[in-house]
Each structure stands twice: as C-alpha cells, then as structure tokens.
CSV table of C-alpha atoms in Angstrom, one decimal:
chain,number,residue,atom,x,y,z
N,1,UNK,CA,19.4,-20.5,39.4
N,2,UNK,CA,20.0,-19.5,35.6
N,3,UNK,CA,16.9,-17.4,34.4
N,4,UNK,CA,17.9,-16.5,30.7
N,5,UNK,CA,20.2,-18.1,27.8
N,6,UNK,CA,23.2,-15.3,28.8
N,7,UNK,CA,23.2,-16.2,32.9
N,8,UNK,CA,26.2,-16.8,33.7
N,9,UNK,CA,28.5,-18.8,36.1
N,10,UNK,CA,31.4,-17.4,37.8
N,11,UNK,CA,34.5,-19.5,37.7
N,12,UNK,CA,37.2,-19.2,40.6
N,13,UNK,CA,39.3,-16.8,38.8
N,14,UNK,CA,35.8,-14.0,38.2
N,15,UNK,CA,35.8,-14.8,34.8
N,16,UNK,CA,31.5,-15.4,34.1
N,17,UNK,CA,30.8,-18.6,32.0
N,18,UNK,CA,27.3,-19.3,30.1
N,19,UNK,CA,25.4,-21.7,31.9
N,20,UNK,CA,24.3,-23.2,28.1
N,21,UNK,CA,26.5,-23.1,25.2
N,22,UNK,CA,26.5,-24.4,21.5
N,23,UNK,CA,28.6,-27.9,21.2
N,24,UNK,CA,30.1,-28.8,17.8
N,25,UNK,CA,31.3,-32.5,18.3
N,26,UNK,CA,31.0,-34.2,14.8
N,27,UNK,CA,30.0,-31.1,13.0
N,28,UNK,CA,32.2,-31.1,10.0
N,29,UNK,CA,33.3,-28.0,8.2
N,30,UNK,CA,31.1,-26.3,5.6
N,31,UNK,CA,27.9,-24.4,5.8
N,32,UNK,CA,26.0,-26.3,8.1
N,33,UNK,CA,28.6,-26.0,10.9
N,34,UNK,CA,29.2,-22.1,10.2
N,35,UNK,CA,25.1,-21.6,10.2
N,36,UNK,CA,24.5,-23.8,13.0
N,37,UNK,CA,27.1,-21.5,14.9
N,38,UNK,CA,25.9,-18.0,13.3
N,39,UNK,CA,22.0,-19.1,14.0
N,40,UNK,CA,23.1,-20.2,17.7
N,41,UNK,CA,24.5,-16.7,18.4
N,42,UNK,CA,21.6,-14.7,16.7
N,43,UNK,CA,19.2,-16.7,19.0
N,44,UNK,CA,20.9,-15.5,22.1
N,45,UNK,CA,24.0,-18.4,22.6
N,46,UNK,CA,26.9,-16.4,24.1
N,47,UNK,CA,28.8,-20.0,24.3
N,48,UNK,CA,30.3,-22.1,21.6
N,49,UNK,CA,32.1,-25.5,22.2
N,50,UNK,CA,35.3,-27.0,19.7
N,51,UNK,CA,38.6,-28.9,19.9
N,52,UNK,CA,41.4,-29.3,17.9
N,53,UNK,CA,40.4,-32.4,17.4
N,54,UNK,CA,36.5,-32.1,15.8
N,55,UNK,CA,38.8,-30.3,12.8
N,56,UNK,CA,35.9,-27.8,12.3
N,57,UNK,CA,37.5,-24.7,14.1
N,58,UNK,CA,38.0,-22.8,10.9
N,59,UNK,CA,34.3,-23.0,10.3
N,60,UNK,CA,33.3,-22.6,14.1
N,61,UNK,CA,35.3,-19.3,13.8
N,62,UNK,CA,33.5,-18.5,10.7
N,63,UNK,CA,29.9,-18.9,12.3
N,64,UNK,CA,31.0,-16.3,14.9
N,65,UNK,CA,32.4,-13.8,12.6
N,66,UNK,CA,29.0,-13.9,11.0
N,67,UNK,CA,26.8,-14.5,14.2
N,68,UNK,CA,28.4,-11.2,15.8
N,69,UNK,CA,27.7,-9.5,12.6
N,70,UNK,CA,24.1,-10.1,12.3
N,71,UNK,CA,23.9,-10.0,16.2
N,72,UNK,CA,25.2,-6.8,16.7
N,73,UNK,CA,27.3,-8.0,19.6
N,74,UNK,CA,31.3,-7.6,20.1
N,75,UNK,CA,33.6,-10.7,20.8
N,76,UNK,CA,33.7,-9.8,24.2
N,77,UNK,CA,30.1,-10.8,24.8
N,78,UNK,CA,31.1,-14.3,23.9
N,79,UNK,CA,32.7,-17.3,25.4
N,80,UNK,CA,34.4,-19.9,23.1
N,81,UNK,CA,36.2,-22.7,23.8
N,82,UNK,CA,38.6,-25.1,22.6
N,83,UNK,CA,41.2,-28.1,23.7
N,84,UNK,CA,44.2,-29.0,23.0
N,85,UNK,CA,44.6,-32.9,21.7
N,86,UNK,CA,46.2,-35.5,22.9
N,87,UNK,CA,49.1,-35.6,20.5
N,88,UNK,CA,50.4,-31.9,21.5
N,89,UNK,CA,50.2,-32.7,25.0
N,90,UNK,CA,53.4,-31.1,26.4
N,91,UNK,CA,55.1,-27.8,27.4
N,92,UNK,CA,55.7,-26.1,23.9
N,93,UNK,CA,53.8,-27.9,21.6
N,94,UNK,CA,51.1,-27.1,23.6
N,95,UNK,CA,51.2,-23.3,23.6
N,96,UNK,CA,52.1,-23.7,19.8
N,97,UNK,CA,48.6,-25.7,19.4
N,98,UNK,CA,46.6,-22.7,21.4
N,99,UNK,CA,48.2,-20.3,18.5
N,100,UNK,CA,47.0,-22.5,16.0
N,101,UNK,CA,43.4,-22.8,17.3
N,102,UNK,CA,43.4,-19.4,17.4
N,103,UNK,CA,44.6,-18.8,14.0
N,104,UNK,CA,42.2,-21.3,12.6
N,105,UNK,CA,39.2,-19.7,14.8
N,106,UNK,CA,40.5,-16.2,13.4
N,107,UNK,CA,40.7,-15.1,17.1
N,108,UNK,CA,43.1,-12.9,20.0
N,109,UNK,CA,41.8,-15.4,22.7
N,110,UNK,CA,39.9,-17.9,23.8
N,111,UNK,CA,37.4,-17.7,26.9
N,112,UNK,CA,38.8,-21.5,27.9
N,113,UNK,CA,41.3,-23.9,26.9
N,114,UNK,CA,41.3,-27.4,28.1
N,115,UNK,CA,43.2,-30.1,28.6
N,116,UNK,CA,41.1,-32.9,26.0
N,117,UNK,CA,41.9,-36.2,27.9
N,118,UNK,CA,44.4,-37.0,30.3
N,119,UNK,CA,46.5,-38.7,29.3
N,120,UNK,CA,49.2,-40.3,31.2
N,121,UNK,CA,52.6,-38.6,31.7
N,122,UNK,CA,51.2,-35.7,29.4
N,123,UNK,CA,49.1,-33.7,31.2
N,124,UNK,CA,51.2,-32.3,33.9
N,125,UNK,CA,53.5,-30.6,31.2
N,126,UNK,CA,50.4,-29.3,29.2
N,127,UNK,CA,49.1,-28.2,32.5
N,128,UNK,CA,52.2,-25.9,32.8
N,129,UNK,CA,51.5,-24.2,29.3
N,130,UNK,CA,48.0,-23.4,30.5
N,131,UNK,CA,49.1,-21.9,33.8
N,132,UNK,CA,51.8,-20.1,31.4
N,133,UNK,CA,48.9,-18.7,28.6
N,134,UNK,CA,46.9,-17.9,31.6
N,135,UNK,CA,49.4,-15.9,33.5
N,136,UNK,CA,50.6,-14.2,30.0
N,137,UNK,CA,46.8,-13.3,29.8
N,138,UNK,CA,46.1,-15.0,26.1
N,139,UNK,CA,43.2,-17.0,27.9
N,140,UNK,CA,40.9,-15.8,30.2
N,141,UNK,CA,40.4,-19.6,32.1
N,142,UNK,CA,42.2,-23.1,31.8
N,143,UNK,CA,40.3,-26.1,33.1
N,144,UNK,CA,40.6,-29.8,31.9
N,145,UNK,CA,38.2,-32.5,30.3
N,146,UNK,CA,37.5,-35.7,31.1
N,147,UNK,CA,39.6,-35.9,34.4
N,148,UNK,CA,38.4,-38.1,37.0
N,149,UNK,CA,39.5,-37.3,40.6
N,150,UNK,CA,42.4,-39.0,40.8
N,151,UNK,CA,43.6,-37.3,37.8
N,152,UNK,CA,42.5,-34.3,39.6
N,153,UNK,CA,43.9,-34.9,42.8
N,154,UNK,CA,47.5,-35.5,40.2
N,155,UNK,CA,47.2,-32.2,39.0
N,156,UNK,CA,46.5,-30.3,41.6
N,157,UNK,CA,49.4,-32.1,43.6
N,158,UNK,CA,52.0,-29.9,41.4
N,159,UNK,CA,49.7,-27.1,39.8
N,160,UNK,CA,50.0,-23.0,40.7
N,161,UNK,CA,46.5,-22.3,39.3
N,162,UNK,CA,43.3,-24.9,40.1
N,163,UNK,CA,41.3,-25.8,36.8
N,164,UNK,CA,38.3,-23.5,36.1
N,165,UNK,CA,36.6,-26.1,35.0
N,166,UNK,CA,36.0,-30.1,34.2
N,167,UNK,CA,33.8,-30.9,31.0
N,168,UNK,CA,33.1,-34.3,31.3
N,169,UNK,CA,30.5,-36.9,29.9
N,170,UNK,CA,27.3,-36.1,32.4
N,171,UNK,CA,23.9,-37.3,31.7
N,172,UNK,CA,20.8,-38.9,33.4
N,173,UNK,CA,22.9,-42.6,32.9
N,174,UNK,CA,26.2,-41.4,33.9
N,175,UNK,CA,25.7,-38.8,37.0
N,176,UNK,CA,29.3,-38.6,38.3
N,177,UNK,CA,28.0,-37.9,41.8
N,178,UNK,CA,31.6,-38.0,43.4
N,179,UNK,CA,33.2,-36.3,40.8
N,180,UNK,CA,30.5,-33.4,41.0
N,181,UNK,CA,30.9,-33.2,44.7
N,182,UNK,CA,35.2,-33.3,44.5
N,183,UNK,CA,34.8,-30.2,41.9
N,184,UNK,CA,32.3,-28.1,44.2
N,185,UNK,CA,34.5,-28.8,47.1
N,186,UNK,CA,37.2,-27.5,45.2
N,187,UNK,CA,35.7,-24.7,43.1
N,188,UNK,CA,36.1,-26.4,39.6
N,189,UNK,CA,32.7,-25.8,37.8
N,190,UNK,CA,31.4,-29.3,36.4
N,191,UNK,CA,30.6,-28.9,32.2
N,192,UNK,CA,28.4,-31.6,30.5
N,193,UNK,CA,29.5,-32.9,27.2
N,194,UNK,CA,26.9,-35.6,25.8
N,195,UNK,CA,24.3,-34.2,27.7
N,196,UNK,CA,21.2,-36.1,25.9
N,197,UNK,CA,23.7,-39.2,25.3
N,198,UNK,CA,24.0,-39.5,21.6
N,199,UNK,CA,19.8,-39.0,21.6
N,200,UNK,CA,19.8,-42.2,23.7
N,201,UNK,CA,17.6,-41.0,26.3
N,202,UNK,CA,14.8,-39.5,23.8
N,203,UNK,CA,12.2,-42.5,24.4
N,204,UNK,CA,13.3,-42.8,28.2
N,205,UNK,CA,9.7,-43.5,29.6
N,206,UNK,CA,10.2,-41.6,32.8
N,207,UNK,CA,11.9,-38.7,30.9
N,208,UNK,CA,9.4,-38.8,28.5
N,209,UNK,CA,6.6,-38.6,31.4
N,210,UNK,CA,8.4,-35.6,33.1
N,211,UNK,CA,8.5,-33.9,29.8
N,212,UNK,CA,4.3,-34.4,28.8
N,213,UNK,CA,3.7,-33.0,32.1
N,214,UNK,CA,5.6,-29.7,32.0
N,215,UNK,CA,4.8,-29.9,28.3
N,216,UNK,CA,8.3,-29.8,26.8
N,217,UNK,CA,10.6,-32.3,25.0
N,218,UNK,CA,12.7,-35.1,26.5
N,219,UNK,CA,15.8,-32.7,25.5
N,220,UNK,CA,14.6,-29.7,27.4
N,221,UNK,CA,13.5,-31.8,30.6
N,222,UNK,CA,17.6,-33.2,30.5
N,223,UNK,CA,18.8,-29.7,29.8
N,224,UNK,CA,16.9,-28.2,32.5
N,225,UNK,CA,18.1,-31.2,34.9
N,226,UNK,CA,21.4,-30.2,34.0
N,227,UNK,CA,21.3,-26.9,34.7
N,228,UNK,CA,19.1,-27.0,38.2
N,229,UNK,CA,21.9,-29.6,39.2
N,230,UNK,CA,24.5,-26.6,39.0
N,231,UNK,CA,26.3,-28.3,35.4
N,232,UNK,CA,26.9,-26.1,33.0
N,233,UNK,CA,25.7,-28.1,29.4
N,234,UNK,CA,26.4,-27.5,26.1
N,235,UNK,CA,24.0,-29.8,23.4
N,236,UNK,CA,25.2,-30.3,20.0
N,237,UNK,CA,22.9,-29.5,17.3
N,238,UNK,CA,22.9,-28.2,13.9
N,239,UNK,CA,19.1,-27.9,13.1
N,240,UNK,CA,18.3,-24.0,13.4
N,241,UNK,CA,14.6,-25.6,15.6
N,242,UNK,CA,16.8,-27.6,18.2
N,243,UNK,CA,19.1,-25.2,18.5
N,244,UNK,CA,16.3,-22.3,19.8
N,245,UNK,CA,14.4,-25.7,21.3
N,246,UNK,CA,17.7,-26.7,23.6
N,247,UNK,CA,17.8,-22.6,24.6
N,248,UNK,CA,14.2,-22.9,25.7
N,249,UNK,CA,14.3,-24.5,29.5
N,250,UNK,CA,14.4,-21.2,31.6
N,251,UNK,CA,11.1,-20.7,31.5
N,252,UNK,CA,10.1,-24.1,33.9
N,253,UNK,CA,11.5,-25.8,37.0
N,254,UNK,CA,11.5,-29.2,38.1
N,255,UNK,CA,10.8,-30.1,41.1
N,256,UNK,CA,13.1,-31.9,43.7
N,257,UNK,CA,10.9,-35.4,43.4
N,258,UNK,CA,11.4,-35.0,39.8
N,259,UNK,CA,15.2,-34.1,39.5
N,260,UNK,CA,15.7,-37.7,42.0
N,261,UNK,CA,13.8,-40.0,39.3
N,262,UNK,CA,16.0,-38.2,37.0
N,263,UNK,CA,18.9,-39.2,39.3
N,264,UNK,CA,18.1,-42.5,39.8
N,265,UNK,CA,18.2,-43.1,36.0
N,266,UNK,CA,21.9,-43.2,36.6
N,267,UNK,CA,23.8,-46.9,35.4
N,268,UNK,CA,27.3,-45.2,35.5
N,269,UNK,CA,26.9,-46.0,31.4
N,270,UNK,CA,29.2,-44.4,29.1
N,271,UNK,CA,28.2,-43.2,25.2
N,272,UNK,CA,32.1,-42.0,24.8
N,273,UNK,CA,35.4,-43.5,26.2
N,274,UNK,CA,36.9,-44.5,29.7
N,275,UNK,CA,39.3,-41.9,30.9
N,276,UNK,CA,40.4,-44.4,32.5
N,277,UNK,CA,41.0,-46.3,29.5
N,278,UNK,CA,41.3,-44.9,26.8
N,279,UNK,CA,43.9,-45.4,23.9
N,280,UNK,CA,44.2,-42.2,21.9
C-alpha cells in the first residue's frame, strides 16, 4: 500500500509508475498551467498527465523545466505522460505525433504513451508504432486509454508487447469492476482519469460523512479510495492548495466497511464519453 507521494507501482515491463500524479485536462496554456505543473513538482509530484489533444503540452513541458529547477531533481525522477489523438491513429503518423509531443514538451522521452480512445480500425496500427518506440527504447511503457475489454481482448489478439497500462474514467459512480479485474488478471495497471468526477461527488452525503470522520475533504477520502483499491489516480487541479491537498491521503486508511459504501456508490455513470460510442 502507497505510503508517500513518490511510491511507486511497477508495471509488467519493471518500469515504477507514481501511484498519484498531476492531470492537466482543460488546463490551457499560459502561466497557470506552467505554475500548476512547477508547484505540483516542488510539492513532491513525480507524475504529470497530458495529451496531444488538451493542446497545453508546450506549457506542461515548461512547468517541468522550471519544477526540476527549483526542485533540484533530474528528469529521470519523473514520470510524464502523454497520448496520441485520434486523428494520427496509424503506423507512421503515429510515431511522427510521439516526436512532436516530445518537441512540444522540450523532452528525449516520455515515461508512457497511450493510445487516447480506441477507435475502430485505428488502434491496431497505432498499437504497432508503440510496440515499435518501445522496442527502439524512445518510451519507457506503452499502454492504452479508455479501452474496454473487448477492445482489450482486440489488441492483445495481435499485439507482441501487453499494455502497461489502461487510464480510464474511474470514480465512486463508475467503478469498472470487470474491467479492473480483466487488467489485474492480465498485468495492465488500472489509471483513473476523472477521479472526483468533474467535482460531482463533493456534496455526496456518504462521502462527505466518511470524510468528517477521518477529518479530511470529500477529494482526499475519493483519492485515498482510489489508491487503497490498487488505481493509480491522477486529479486535475491548478490551485497551488488542492494541488498539496490532493497529495495529502497517505497519511490515513479506510477501512474495508468504508471502501464498500464507497463501492456501492457505483451507477456505472459516465462525466466523459462512451468508448463504446464515441464520435471523435
């Protein structure tokens, strides 16, 4: 069970993932994005979250430049991601969108590239680039997002190299129960994206009564629910408070009465599209 902000995760491959990271969903480029990212990193964060597709990598990239400065840590200490979009889903024009996520992050490599959605038709070829970066060593792990198991079981069907990892939409409404249990059987570590759902769960009554009595916020009690149920999370924020807030939930645990009426909060209720059906 993860002690401290930097405990880690290994992956199937050995490479050791941050069990809580910084997501930047939304954050738009400009100083708010590059300080949420620099004051994430000075407050202990080894993990930070993008895509090609938030359009803020450039700024993301900046925020670690700066974070690592005033840190006094080297790039190795961290673990960044990013995904490659729907619209360069295929064998070349998805190794030539890793380069340019790099170039815009000002980076050598990236921790983890994933798939974004899977799209239909698309996602065997982009797999095949991955397994290629991988094996080329330009990426330390390859993994997907949003894949549900049948888009797993797709993959896999063809694939050399199993994903590292699935970061999907996880939270006390949407608890992916069967997916979580496919991944574990078959080594892929679960990521949450959404974890608090948009901020829909702040006035949850149960959370909320969970939270008074280990006296900590509705975010933290999620968080630590996450994290207890093996997910590794990454919450968005840009407010320099919530940011060291969101880091705070090692220092509790809840207990296994309390992590099922967290559970049984679950309506299988999505904040962010079907991957199922989805048209993007």
């Amino acid at each position: 069970m993860a002690k401290h902000l930097q405990d880690t995760t290994t992956l199937h491959n050995g490479v050791k993932m941050p069990w809580l990271g910084l997501g930047v969903f939304k954050v738009e480029e400009g100083p708010e994005l590059v300080n949420a990212v620099k004051t994430a990193i000075v407050h202990g964060y080894r993990s930070v979250d993008t895509a090609a597709i938030y359009e803020n990598e450039a700024g993301v990239g900046e925020g670690i430049r700066e974070g690592m400065k005033e840190a006094r840590i080297a790039r190795e200490e961290l673990f960044i991601t990013s995904k490659v979009w729907n619209a360069d889903l295929g064998y070349e024009s998805t190794i030539a969108a890793y380069q340019a996520s790099l170039d815009k992050l000002g980076l050598d490599y990236l921790d983890l590239y994933l798939i974004h959605w899977p799209v239909a038709g698309k996602y065997k070829e982009a797999w095949l680039a991955l397994e290629t970066l991988y094996k080329e060593g330009r990426v330390k792990a390859i993994g997907v997002s949003n894949f549900q198991i049948h888009h797993l079981e797709d993959l896999m069907k063809d694939a050399e190299i199993k994903p590292m990892v699935n970061q999907v939409e996880y939270h006390p409404r949407l608890t992916q129960k069967e997916l979580q249990a496919y991944c574990q059987k078959h080594g892929i570590q679960l990521e949450a994206w959404s974890p608090l759902m948009q901020g829909q769960l702040l006035d949850n009554p149960v959370l909320q009564e969970i939270a008074t009595k280990h006296g900590k916020s509705v975010a933290q009690i999620i968080l630590r629910w996450d994290l207890q149920n093996g997910v590794v999370t990454i919450p968005k924020s840009t407010k320099a408070q919530r940011i060291v807030e969101n880091a705070t939930v090692f220092d509790f645990e809840l207990t296994s009465e309390e992590m099922e009426r967290i559970d049984s909060l679950n309506q299988n209720l999505r904040v962010g599209p079907d991957p199922d059906n989805f048209d993007f």
